[in-house]
Protein backbone atom coordinates (compact mmCIF):
# COMPACT_ATOMS: atom_id res chain seq x y z
CA UNK A 1 0.00 0.00 0.00
CA UNK A 2 1.31 3.48 -0.85
CA UNK A 3 0.14 7.05 -0.69
CA UNK A 4 3.34 8.36 -2.24
CA UNK A 5 2.93 11.99 -3.25
CA UNK A 6 -0.79 12.08 -2.41
CA UNK A 7 -2.12 15.30 -0.93
CA UNK A 8 -4.53 14.57 1.93
CA UNK A 9 -6.48 16.84 4.26
CA UNK A 10 -7.22 15.41 7.72
CA UNK A 11 -9.63 17.27 9.98
CA UNK A 12 -9.42 16.76 13.73
CA UNK A 13 -5.74 15.95 13.32
CA UNK A 14 -4.78 16.62 16.94
CA UNK A 15 -7.05 13.89 18.38
CA UNK A 16 -6.21 10.23 18.90
CA UNK A 17 -7.57 9.06 15.53
CA UNK A 18 -6.27 12.11 13.68
CA UNK A 19 -2.74 11.63 15.00
CA UNK A 20 -2.77 7.92 14.13
CA UNK A 21 -3.93 8.65 10.59
CA UNK A 22 -1.35 11.39 10.11
CA UNK A 23 1.50 9.11 11.28
CA UNK A 24 0.28 6.28 9.05
CA UNK A 25 -0.20 8.46 5.97
CA UNK A 26 3.20 10.10 6.38
CA UNK A 27 4.77 6.66 6.60
CA UNK A 28 3.09 5.78 3.31
CA UNK A 29 4.48 8.87 1.59
CA UNK A 30 1.56 11.33 1.74
CA UNK A 31 1.71 15.12 2.03
CA UNK A 32 -0.70 16.44 4.65
CA UNK A 33 -2.92 19.37 5.51
CA UNK A 34 -3.77 19.15 9.20
CA UNK A 35 -6.81 20.88 10.68
CA UNK A 36 -7.11 21.32 14.43
CA UNK A 37 -9.13 23.53 16.75
CA UNK A 38 -6.84 24.55 19.62
CA UNK A 39 -4.42 21.80 20.71
CA UNK A 40 -1.30 22.64 18.71
CA UNK A 41 1.23 20.41 20.53
CA UNK A 42 0.45 17.19 18.60
CA UNK A 43 0.34 19.18 15.37
CA UNK A 44 3.81 20.60 15.96
CA UNK A 45 5.17 17.07 16.41
CA UNK A 46 3.46 15.91 13.22
CA UNK A 47 4.92 18.81 11.25
CA UNK A 48 8.39 17.91 12.54
CA UNK A 49 7.84 14.28 11.55
CA UNK A 50 6.79 15.35 8.06
CA UNK A 51 9.94 17.46 7.73
CA UNK A 52 12.14 14.54 8.77
CA UNK A 53 10.46 12.33 6.18
CA UNK A 54 10.82 14.95 3.48
CA UNK A 55 7.07 15.36 3.11
CA UNK A 56 5.10 18.58 2.71
CA UNK A 57 2.75 19.40 5.58
CA UNK A 58 0.98 22.44 6.94
CA UNK A 59 -1.64 23.11 9.60
CA UNK A 60 -4.78 25.23 9.83
CA UNK A 61 -6.30 26.22 13.19
CA UNK A 62 -10.05 26.61 12.80
CA UNK A 63 -13.16 25.51 14.70
CA UNK A 64 -15.34 23.44 12.37
CA UNK A 65 -18.29 23.83 14.72
CA UNK A 66 -18.39 27.52 13.85
CA UNK A 67 -20.64 28.57 10.93
CA UNK A 68 -17.76 29.71 8.71
CA UNK A 69 -15.19 27.16 9.89
CA UNK A 70 -15.35 24.84 6.87
CA UNK A 71 -15.24 27.78 4.47
CA UNK A 72 -12.11 29.19 6.10
CA UNK A 73 -10.40 25.81 6.10
CA UNK A 74 -11.22 25.09 2.46
CA UNK A 75 -10.01 28.54 1.44
CA UNK A 76 -6.63 28.00 3.09
CA UNK A 77 -6.19 24.51 1.64
CA UNK A 78 -7.07 25.66 -1.87
CA UNK A 79 -4.71 28.61 -1.54
CA UNK A 80 -1.84 26.18 -1.05
CA UNK A 81 -3.04 23.18 -3.07
CA UNK A 82 -5.03 23.58 -6.30
CA UNK A 83 -5.55 19.83 -6.41
CA UNK A 84 -6.33 17.31 -3.67
CA UNK A 85 -6.11 13.51 -3.58
CA UNK A 86 -7.83 12.78 -0.28
CA UNK A 87 -10.17 14.27 2.30
CA UNK A 88 -10.67 12.66 5.71
CA UNK A 89 -13.58 14.18 7.61
CA UNK A 90 -12.46 13.09 11.06
CA UNK A 91 -13.30 16.10 13.28
CA UNK A 92 -16.37 15.45 15.37
CA UNK A 93 -17.84 14.84 18.79
CA UNK A 94 -20.52 15.90 21.23
CA UNK A 95 -20.83 16.24 24.99
CA UNK A 96 -22.85 13.33 26.42
CA UNK A 97 -26.16 14.61 27.78
CA UNK A 98 -29.50 13.10 28.77
CA UNK A 99 -32.11 13.32 26.04
CA UNK A 100 -34.27 15.88 27.83
CA UNK A 101 -31.35 18.18 28.68
CA UNK A 102 -30.06 18.80 25.16
CA UNK A 103 -30.54 22.45 24.23
CA UNK A 104 -31.24 23.66 20.69
CA UNK A 105 -27.75 25.19 20.64
CA UNK A 106 -26.12 21.89 21.63
CA UNK A 107 -28.12 20.09 18.95
CA UNK A 108 -27.16 22.59 16.25
CA UNK A 109 -23.49 22.61 17.24
CA UNK A 110 -23.26 18.81 17.04
CA UNK A 111 -24.98 18.70 13.66
CA UNK A 112 -22.78 21.45 12.29
CA UNK A 113 -19.55 19.83 13.46
CA UNK A 114 -20.42 16.22 12.59
CA UNK A 115 -22.47 16.66 9.42
CA UNK A 116 -22.72 20.16 7.97
CA UNK A 117 -18.98 20.85 7.98
CA UNK A 118 -18.10 17.55 6.22
CA UNK A 119 -20.73 18.33 3.58
CA UNK A 120 -19.49 21.89 3.14
CA UNK A 121 -15.84 20.81 2.90
CA UNK A 122 -16.66 18.23 0.25
CA UNK A 123 -18.67 20.80 -1.66
CA UNK A 124 -15.95 23.46 -1.53
CA UNK A 125 -13.06 21.07 -2.23
CA UNK A 126 -14.84 19.23 -5.05
CA UNK A 127 -13.02 21.10 -7.85
CA UNK A 128 -9.66 20.13 -6.33
CA UNK A 129 -10.75 16.51 -5.83
CA UNK A 130 -12.11 16.27 -9.38
CA UNK A 131 -8.67 17.06 -10.78
CA UNK A 132 -7.25 13.94 -9.14
CA UNK A 133 -10.25 11.62 -9.00
CA UNK A 134 -9.76 11.79 -5.26
CA UNK A 135 -11.05 9.75 -2.34
CA UNK A 136 -13.12 10.91 0.63
CA UNK A 137 -13.28 9.09 3.97
CA UNK A 138 -15.91 10.15 6.50
CA UNK A 139 -15.31 9.05 10.08
CA UNK A 140 -18.72 8.17 11.51
CA UNK A 141 -19.35 5.91 14.53
CA UNK A 142 -21.14 2.71 15.49
CA UNK A 143 -23.38 5.09 17.44
CA UNK A 144 -24.90 5.88 14.03
CA UNK A 145 -26.05 2.25 13.90
CA UNK A 146 -26.87 1.57 17.54
CA UNK A 147 -27.79 4.93 19.07
CA UNK A 148 -24.69 4.79 21.25
CA UNK A 149 -24.22 6.44 24.61
CA UNK A 150 -23.25 9.97 23.60
CA UNK A 151 -26.77 11.24 23.07
CA UNK A 152 -29.16 11.66 20.15
CA UNK A 153 -27.35 14.72 18.79
CA UNK A 154 -24.22 12.61 18.25
CA UNK A 155 -25.96 9.49 16.95
CA UNK A 156 -28.22 11.43 14.60
CA UNK A 157 -25.44 13.54 13.12
CA UNK A 158 -23.15 10.53 12.64
CA UNK A 159 -26.03 8.62 11.01
CA UNK A 160 -26.55 11.59 8.72
CA UNK A 161 -22.89 11.34 7.75
CA UNK A 162 -23.53 7.81 6.50
CA UNK A 163 -26.38 9.09 4.35
CA UNK A 164 -24.13 11.83 3.00
CA UNK A 165 -21.49 9.21 2.20
CA UNK A 166 -23.88 7.13 0.10
CA UNK A 167 -25.40 10.12 -1.66
CA UNK A 168 -22.03 11.70 -2.47
CA UNK A 169 -20.61 8.39 -3.70
CA UNK A 170 -23.53 7.97 -6.08
CA UNK A 171 -23.33 11.54 -7.39
CA UNK A 172 -19.56 12.01 -7.57
CA UNK A 173 -18.55 8.65 -8.96
CA UNK A 174 -18.83 10.10 -12.47
CA UNK A 175 -15.76 12.17 -11.64
CA UNK A 176 -13.81 9.15 -10.43
CA UNK A 177 -14.27 10.27 -6.81
CA UNK A 178 -14.83 7.55 -4.23
CA UNK A 179 -16.63 8.33 -0.97
CA UNK A 180 -16.69 5.89 1.95
CA UNK A 181 -17.21 5.92 5.70
CA UNK A 182 -15.61 4.21 8.67
CA UNK A 183 -17.70 3.50 11.76
CA UNK A 184 -15.27 3.00 14.65
CA UNK A 185 -16.36 1.26 17.81
CA UNK A 186 -14.73 1.76 21.23
CA UNK A 187 -11.24 3.08 20.49
CA UNK A 188 -8.27 2.98 22.84
CA UNK A 189 -7.96 6.66 23.71
CA UNK A 190 -7.62 9.22 26.48
CA UNK A 191 -11.40 9.15 26.83
CA UNK A 192 -11.72 5.38 27.31
CA UNK A 193 -8.72 5.27 29.65
CA UNK A 194 -10.50 7.76 31.93
CA UNK A 195 -13.58 5.56 32.32
CA UNK A 196 -14.33 3.74 35.57
CA UNK A 197 -13.08 0.16 35.59
CA UNK A 198 -16.51 -1.53 35.56
CA UNK A 199 -17.71 0.74 32.73
CA UNK A 200 -14.65 -0.01 30.62
CA UNK A 201 -14.91 -3.72 31.41
CA UNK A 202 -18.51 -3.68 30.20
CA UNK A 203 -17.54 -2.01 26.94
CA UNK A 204 -14.73 -4.49 26.29
CA UNK A 205 -16.91 -7.42 27.31
CA UNK A 206 -19.47 -6.44 24.66
CA UNK A 207 -16.93 -6.84 21.84
CA UNK A 208 -16.37 -10.19 20.13
CA UNK A 209 -12.59 -9.74 20.36
CA UNK A 210 -12.71 -8.66 24.03
CA UNK A 211 -10.57 -5.60 23.40
CA UNK A 212 -10.64 -1.96 22.33
CA UNK A 213 -9.80 -0.83 18.82
CA UNK A 214 -6.28 0.49 18.32
CA UNK A 215 -6.35 3.92 16.58
CA UNK A 216 -3.80 2.55 14.12
CA UNK A 217 -6.41 0.05 12.94
CA UNK A 218 -8.70 2.92 11.97
CA UNK A 219 -5.75 4.65 10.30
CA UNK A 220 -4.87 1.57 8.26
CA UNK A 221 -8.49 1.21 7.14
CA UNK A 222 -8.54 4.85 6.07
CA UNK A 223 -5.26 4.40 4.17
CA UNK A 224 -6.77 1.46 2.28
CA UNK A 225 -9.77 3.57 1.29
CA UNK A 226 -7.55 6.46 0.20
CA UNK A 227 -5.19 4.26 -1.77
CA UNK A 228 -5.23 3.95 -5.56
CA UNK A 229 -6.92 1.18 -7.45
CA UNK A 230 -9.85 0.51 -5.09
CA UNK A 231 -13.36 -0.13 -6.41
CA UNK A 232 -14.89 0.43 -2.97
CA UNK A 233 -17.29 3.38 -2.85
CA UNK A 234 -20.46 4.27 -0.96
CA UNK A 235 -19.64 1.79 1.79
CA UNK A 236 -19.43 1.91 5.57
CA UNK A 237 -16.65 -0.19 7.09
CA UNK A 238 -17.35 -1.02 10.73
CA UNK A 239 -14.13 -1.32 12.75
CA UNK A 240 -15.23 -2.05 16.31
CA UNK A 241 -13.62 -5.32 17.46
CA UNK A 242 -16.93 -7.07 16.82
CA UNK A 243 -19.20 -4.92 19.00
CA UNK A 244 -21.91 -4.50 16.38
CA UNK A 245 -22.80 -6.70 13.41
CA UNK A 246 -24.64 -5.56 10.27
mmCIF file of C-alpha atoms in Angstrom:
data_model
loop_
_atom_site.group_PDB
_atom_site.id
_atom_site.type_symbol
_atom_site.label_atom_id
_atom_site.label_comp_id
_atom_site.label_asym_id
_atom_site.label_seq_id
_atom_site.Cartn_x
_atom_site.Cartn_y
_atom_site.Cartn_z
ATOM 1 C CA UNK A 1 0.000 0.000 0.000
ATOM 2 C CA UNK A 2 1.308 3.476 -0.854
ATOM 3 C CA UNK A 3 0.137 7.051 -0.692
ATOM 4 C CA UNK A 4 3.336 8.363 -2.239
ATOM 5 C CA UNK A 5 2.927 11.988 -3.246
ATOM 6 C CA UNK A 6 -0.795 12.081 -2.413
ATOM 7 C CA UNK A 7 -2.122 15.297 -0.928
ATOM 8 C CA UNK A 8 -4.525 14.568 1.932
ATOM 9 C CA UNK A 9 -6.484 16.840 4.260
ATOM 10 C CA UNK A 10 -7.217 15.407 7.719
ATOM 11 C CA UNK A 11 -9.630 17.267 9.978
ATOM 12 C CA UNK A 12 -9.418 16.762 13.727
ATOM 13 C CA UNK A 13 -5.740 15.945 13.317
ATOM 14 C CA UNK A 14 -4.784 16.618 16.941
ATOM 15 C CA UNK A 15 -7.049 13.888 18.381
ATOM 16 C CA UNK A 16 -6.208 10.226 18.896
ATOM 17 C CA UNK A 17 -7.575 9.064 15.531
ATOM 18 C CA UNK A 18 -6.272 12.111 13.682
ATOM 19 C CA UNK A 19 -2.738 11.626 14.995
ATOM 20 C CA UNK A 20 -2.768 7.923 14.132
ATOM 21 C CA UNK A 21 -3.926 8.646 10.588
ATOM 22 C CA UNK A 22 -1.354 11.394 10.114
ATOM 23 C CA UNK A 23 1.498 9.111 11.279
ATOM 24 C CA UNK A 24 0.281 6.284 9.050
ATOM 25 C CA UNK A 25 -0.202 8.458 5.972
ATOM 26 C CA UNK A 26 3.203 10.099 6.383
ATOM 27 C CA UNK A 27 4.773 6.657 6.595
ATOM 28 C CA UNK A 28 3.090 5.777 3.309
ATOM 29 C CA UNK A 29 4.476 8.874 1.587
ATOM 30 C CA UNK A 30 1.562 11.333 1.742
ATOM 31 C CA UNK A 31 1.705 15.115 2.032
ATOM 32 C CA UNK A 32 -0.700 16.441 4.651
ATOM 33 C CA UNK A 33 -2.918 19.375 5.507
ATOM 34 C CA UNK A 34 -3.773 19.150 9.204
ATOM 35 C CA UNK A 35 -6.811 20.877 10.679
ATOM 36 C CA UNK A 36 -7.110 21.319 14.430
ATOM 37 C CA UNK A 37 -9.135 23.529 16.753
ATOM 38 C CA UNK A 38 -6.844 24.546 19.622
ATOM 39 C CA UNK A 39 -4.416 21.803 20.706
ATOM 40 C CA UNK A 40 -1.301 22.638 18.714
ATOM 41 C CA UNK A 41 1.233 20.414 20.535
ATOM 42 C CA UNK A 42 0.449 17.188 18.604
ATOM 43 C CA UNK A 43 0.336 19.181 15.371
ATOM 44 C CA UNK A 44 3.815 20.604 15.964
ATOM 45 C CA UNK A 45 5.169 17.072 16.411
ATOM 46 C CA UNK A 46 3.463 15.908 13.219
ATOM 47 C CA UNK A 47 4.925 18.809 11.252
ATOM 48 C CA UNK A 48 8.387 17.908 12.537
ATOM 49 C CA UNK A 49 7.839 14.277 11.547
ATOM 50 C CA UNK A 50 6.794 15.352 8.059
ATOM 51 C CA UNK A 51 9.935 17.462 7.731
ATOM 52 C CA UNK A 52 12.138 14.543 8.771
ATOM 53 C CA UNK A 53 10.455 12.330 6.184
ATOM 54 C CA UNK A 54 10.825 14.949 3.478
ATOM 55 C CA UNK A 55 7.067 15.358 3.113
ATOM 56 C CA UNK A 56 5.102 18.578 2.709
ATOM 57 C CA UNK A 57 2.748 19.400 5.582
ATOM 58 C CA UNK A 58 0.979 22.437 6.938
ATOM 59 C CA UNK A 59 -1.638 23.108 9.605
ATOM 60 C CA UNK A 60 -4.777 25.225 9.835
ATOM 61 C CA UNK A 61 -6.298 26.223 13.194
ATOM 62 C CA UNK A 62 -10.050 26.607 12.802
ATOM 63 C CA UNK A 63 -13.161 25.509 14.703
ATOM 64 C CA UNK A 64 -15.338 23.436 12.373
ATOM 65 C CA UNK A 65 -18.291 23.825 14.725
ATOM 66 C CA UNK A 66 -18.395 27.522 13.848
ATOM 67 C CA UNK A 67 -20.643 28.572 10.930
ATOM 68 C CA UNK A 68 -17.761 29.709 8.708
ATOM 69 C CA UNK A 69 -15.190 27.159 9.890
ATOM 70 C CA UNK A 70 -15.354 24.843 6.875
ATOM 71 C CA UNK A 71 -15.243 27.780 4.468
ATOM 72 C CA UNK A 72 -12.108 29.194 6.097
ATOM 73 C CA UNK A 73 -10.398 25.807 6.101
ATOM 74 C CA UNK A 74 -11.222 25.094 2.459
ATOM 75 C CA UNK A 75 -10.011 28.543 1.439
ATOM 76 C CA UNK A 76 -6.627 28.001 3.091
ATOM 77 C CA UNK A 77 -6.190 24.508 1.644
ATOM 78 C CA UNK A 78 -7.074 25.664 -1.872
ATOM 79 C CA UNK A 79 -4.705 28.614 -1.540
ATOM 80 C CA UNK A 80 -1.842 26.175 -1.053
ATOM 81 C CA UNK A 81 -3.040 23.179 -3.068
ATOM 82 C CA UNK A 82 -5.032 23.581 -6.305
ATOM 83 C CA UNK A 83 -5.553 19.827 -6.406
ATOM 84 C CA UNK A 84 -6.325 17.305 -3.673
ATOM 85 C CA UNK A 85 -6.107 13.512 -3.584
ATOM 86 C CA UNK A 86 -7.828 12.779 -0.285
ATOM 87 C CA UNK A 87 -10.166 14.271 2.296
ATOM 88 C CA UNK A 88 -10.666 12.663 5.707
ATOM 89 C CA UNK A 89 -13.580 14.176 7.614
ATOM 90 C CA UNK A 90 -12.465 13.094 11.062
ATOM 91 C CA UNK A 91 -13.295 16.098 13.280
ATOM 92 C CA UNK A 92 -16.368 15.448 15.375
ATOM 93 C CA UNK A 93 -17.839 14.840 18.789
ATOM 94 C CA UNK A 94 -20.520 15.896 21.233
ATOM 95 C CA UNK A 95 -20.829 16.242 24.991
ATOM 96 C CA UNK A 96 -22.853 13.333 26.424
ATOM 97 C CA UNK A 97 -26.155 14.613 27.776
ATOM 98 C CA UNK A 98 -29.496 13.102 28.772
ATOM 99 C CA UNK A 99 -32.113 13.325 26.041
ATOM 100 C CA UNK A 100 -34.274 15.878 27.831
ATOM 101 C CA UNK A 101 -31.355 18.182 28.680
ATOM 102 C CA UNK A 102 -30.062 18.803 25.162
ATOM 103 C CA UNK A 103 -30.544 22.446 24.232
ATOM 104 C CA UNK A 104 -31.236 23.656 20.686
ATOM 105 C CA UNK A 105 -27.745 25.187 20.643
ATOM 106 C CA UNK A 106 -26.116 21.891 21.628
ATOM 107 C CA UNK A 107 -28.124 20.085 18.955
ATOM 108 C CA UNK A 108 -27.162 22.593 16.249
ATOM 109 C CA UNK A 109 -23.487 22.613 17.238
ATOM 110 C CA UNK A 110 -23.265 18.812 17.040
ATOM 111 C CA UNK A 111 -24.981 18.703 13.658
ATOM 112 C CA UNK A 112 -22.776 21.453 12.293
ATOM 113 C CA UNK A 113 -19.550 19.825 13.459
ATOM 114 C CA UNK A 114 -20.415 16.221 12.586
ATOM 115 C CA UNK A 115 -22.471 16.657 9.415
ATOM 116 C CA UNK A 116 -22.723 20.163 7.965
ATOM 117 C CA UNK A 117 -18.977 20.852 7.977
ATOM 118 C CA UNK A 118 -18.098 17.554 6.218
ATOM 119 C CA UNK A 119 -20.734 18.334 3.576
ATOM 120 C CA UNK A 120 -19.489 21.892 3.140
ATOM 121 C CA UNK A 121 -15.841 20.809 2.902
ATOM 122 C CA UNK A 122 -16.662 18.226 0.255
ATOM 123 C CA UNK A 123 -18.671 20.795 -1.661
ATOM 124 C CA UNK A 124 -15.948 23.457 -1.530
ATOM 125 C CA UNK A 125 -13.062 21.070 -2.235
ATOM 126 C CA UNK A 126 -14.843 19.233 -5.051
ATOM 127 C CA UNK A 127 -13.021 21.100 -7.851
ATOM 128 C CA UNK A 128 -9.657 20.134 -6.333
ATOM 129 C CA UNK A 129 -10.753 16.514 -5.832
ATOM 130 C CA UNK A 130 -12.105 16.275 -9.380
ATOM 131 C CA UNK A 131 -8.668 17.056 -10.778
ATOM 132 C CA UNK A 132 -7.251 13.935 -9.139
ATOM 133 C CA UNK A 133 -10.255 11.621 -8.999
ATOM 134 C CA UNK A 134 -9.759 11.788 -5.263
ATOM 135 C CA UNK A 135 -11.049 9.747 -2.342
ATOM 136 C CA UNK A 136 -13.123 10.911 0.634
ATOM 137 C CA UNK A 137 -13.279 9.092 3.974
ATOM 138 C CA UNK A 138 -15.907 10.147 6.498
ATOM 139 C CA UNK A 139 -15.309 9.047 10.082
ATOM 140 C CA UNK A 140 -18.717 8.166 11.509
ATOM 141 C CA UNK A 141 -19.355 5.908 14.530
ATOM 142 C CA UNK A 142 -21.136 2.707 15.495
ATOM 143 C CA UNK A 143 -23.385 5.092 17.439
ATOM 144 C CA UNK A 144 -24.903 5.883 14.031
ATOM 145 C CA UNK A 145 -26.049 2.246 13.899
ATOM 146 C CA UNK A 146 -26.867 1.565 17.542
ATOM 147 C CA UNK A 147 -27.789 4.926 19.067
ATOM 148 C CA UNK A 148 -24.687 4.788 21.246
ATOM 149 C CA UNK A 149 -24.224 6.442 24.610
ATOM 150 C CA UNK A 150 -23.248 9.968 23.597
ATOM 151 C CA UNK A 151 -26.766 11.242 23.067
ATOM 152 C CA UNK A 152 -29.162 11.665 20.149
ATOM 153 C CA UNK A 153 -27.349 14.718 18.794
ATOM 154 C CA UNK A 154 -24.217 12.611 18.254
ATOM 155 C CA UNK A 155 -25.956 9.489 16.950
ATOM 156 C CA UNK A 156 -28.224 11.431 14.602
ATOM 157 C CA UNK A 157 -25.439 13.545 13.124
ATOM 158 C CA UNK A 158 -23.152 10.535 12.637
ATOM 159 C CA UNK A 159 -26.030 8.621 11.010
ATOM 160 C CA UNK A 160 -26.555 11.592 8.715
ATOM 161 C CA UNK A 161 -22.895 11.343 7.746
ATOM 162 C CA UNK A 162 -23.532 7.808 6.498
ATOM 163 C CA UNK A 163 -26.382 9.091 4.354
ATOM 164 C CA UNK A 164 -24.132 11.831 2.997
ATOM 165 C CA UNK A 165 -21.492 9.209 2.202
ATOM 166 C CA UNK A 166 -23.875 7.132 0.098
ATOM 167 C CA UNK A 167 -25.398 10.122 -1.662
ATOM 168 C CA UNK A 168 -22.029 11.700 -2.472
ATOM 169 C CA UNK A 169 -20.614 8.385 -3.699
ATOM 170 C CA UNK A 170 -23.527 7.970 -6.084
ATOM 171 C CA UNK A 171 -23.329 11.538 -7.392
ATOM 172 C CA UNK A 172 -19.560 12.013 -7.570
ATOM 173 C CA UNK A 173 -18.547 8.646 -8.961
ATOM 174 C CA UNK A 174 -18.833 10.096 -12.466
ATOM 175 C CA UNK A 175 -15.756 12.169 -11.640
ATOM 176 C CA UNK A 176 -13.810 9.153 -10.428
ATOM 177 C CA UNK A 177 -14.265 10.272 -6.814
ATOM 178 C CA UNK A 178 -14.828 7.546 -4.232
ATOM 179 C CA UNK A 179 -16.629 8.332 -0.967
ATOM 180 C CA UNK A 180 -16.688 5.891 1.948
ATOM 181 C CA UNK A 181 -17.206 5.919 5.701
ATOM 182 C CA UNK A 182 -15.606 4.207 8.671
ATOM 183 C CA UNK A 183 -17.703 3.498 11.756
ATOM 184 C CA UNK A 184 -15.269 3.001 14.655
ATOM 185 C CA UNK A 185 -16.360 1.256 17.806
ATOM 186 C CA UNK A 186 -14.732 1.759 21.228
ATOM 187 C CA UNK A 187 -11.242 3.077 20.490
ATOM 188 C CA UNK A 188 -8.271 2.985 22.841
ATOM 189 C CA UNK A 189 -7.958 6.660 23.710
ATOM 190 C CA UNK A 190 -7.623 9.219 26.484
ATOM 191 C CA UNK A 191 -11.403 9.145 26.825
ATOM 192 C CA UNK A 192 -11.720 5.377 27.313
ATOM 193 C CA UNK A 193 -8.720 5.270 29.647
ATOM 194 C CA UNK A 194 -10.499 7.759 31.928
ATOM 195 C CA UNK A 195 -13.582 5.564 32.321
ATOM 196 C CA UNK A 196 -14.328 3.738 35.567
ATOM 197 C CA UNK A 197 -13.083 0.163 35.594
ATOM 198 C CA UNK A 198 -16.515 -1.532 35.556
ATOM 199 C CA UNK A 199 -17.714 0.739 32.728
ATOM 200 C CA UNK A 200 -14.652 -0.007 30.624
ATOM 201 C CA UNK A 201 -14.905 -3.718 31.409
ATOM 202 C CA UNK A 202 -18.509 -3.681 30.205
ATOM 203 C CA UNK A 203 -17.541 -2.011 26.943
ATOM 204 C CA UNK A 204 -14.726 -4.486 26.293
ATOM 205 C CA UNK A 205 -16.912 -7.419 27.310
ATOM 206 C CA UNK A 206 -19.469 -6.444 24.657
ATOM 207 C CA UNK A 207 -16.932 -6.844 21.840
ATOM 208 C CA UNK A 208 -16.372 -10.188 20.134
ATOM 209 C CA UNK A 209 -12.591 -9.743 20.363
ATOM 210 C CA UNK A 210 -12.710 -8.657 24.029
ATOM 211 C CA UNK A 211 -10.573 -5.596 23.405
ATOM 212 C CA UNK A 212 -10.635 -1.964 22.333
ATOM 213 C CA UNK A 213 -9.804 -0.831 18.819
ATOM 214 C CA UNK A 214 -6.278 0.492 18.324
ATOM 215 C CA UNK A 215 -6.345 3.924 16.580
ATOM 216 C CA UNK A 216 -3.803 2.549 14.122
ATOM 217 C CA UNK A 217 -6.410 0.048 12.940
ATOM 218 C CA UNK A 218 -8.700 2.918 11.973
ATOM 219 C CA UNK A 219 -5.752 4.652 10.297
ATOM 220 C CA UNK A 220 -4.872 1.569 8.257
ATOM 221 C CA UNK A 221 -8.488 1.211 7.136
ATOM 222 C CA UNK A 222 -8.542 4.854 6.066
ATOM 223 C CA UNK A 223 -5.260 4.403 4.173
ATOM 224 C CA UNK A 224 -6.765 1.464 2.279
ATOM 225 C CA UNK A 225 -9.772 3.565 1.291
ATOM 226 C CA UNK A 226 -7.552 6.459 0.201
ATOM 227 C CA UNK A 227 -5.188 4.257 -1.771
ATOM 228 C CA UNK A 228 -5.226 3.952 -5.557
ATOM 229 C CA UNK A 229 -6.919 1.176 -7.446
ATOM 230 C CA UNK A 230 -9.848 0.513 -5.089
ATOM 231 C CA UNK A 231 -13.355 -0.128 -6.412
ATOM 232 C CA UNK A 232 -14.893 0.434 -2.972
ATOM 233 C CA UNK A 233 -17.295 3.385 -2.848
ATOM 234 C CA UNK A 234 -20.458 4.275 -0.959
ATOM 235 C CA UNK A 235 -19.640 1.786 1.789
ATOM 236 C CA UNK A 236 -19.426 1.913 5.570
ATOM 237 C CA UNK A 237 -16.654 -0.192 7.090
ATOM 238 C CA UNK A 238 -17.355 -1.017 10.732
ATOM 239 C CA UNK A 239 -14.132 -1.323 12.752
ATOM 240 C CA UNK A 240 -15.225 -2.053 16.305
ATOM 241 C CA UNK A 241 -13.618 -5.319 17.461
ATOM 242 C CA UNK A 242 -16.932 -7.070 16.822
ATOM 243 C CA UNK A 243 -19.204 -4.924 18.997
ATOM 244 C CA UNK A 244 -21.910 -4.498 16.375
ATOM 245 C CA UNK A 245 -22.795 -6.701 13.406
ATOM 246 C CA UNK A 246 -24.644 -5.557 10.273
#
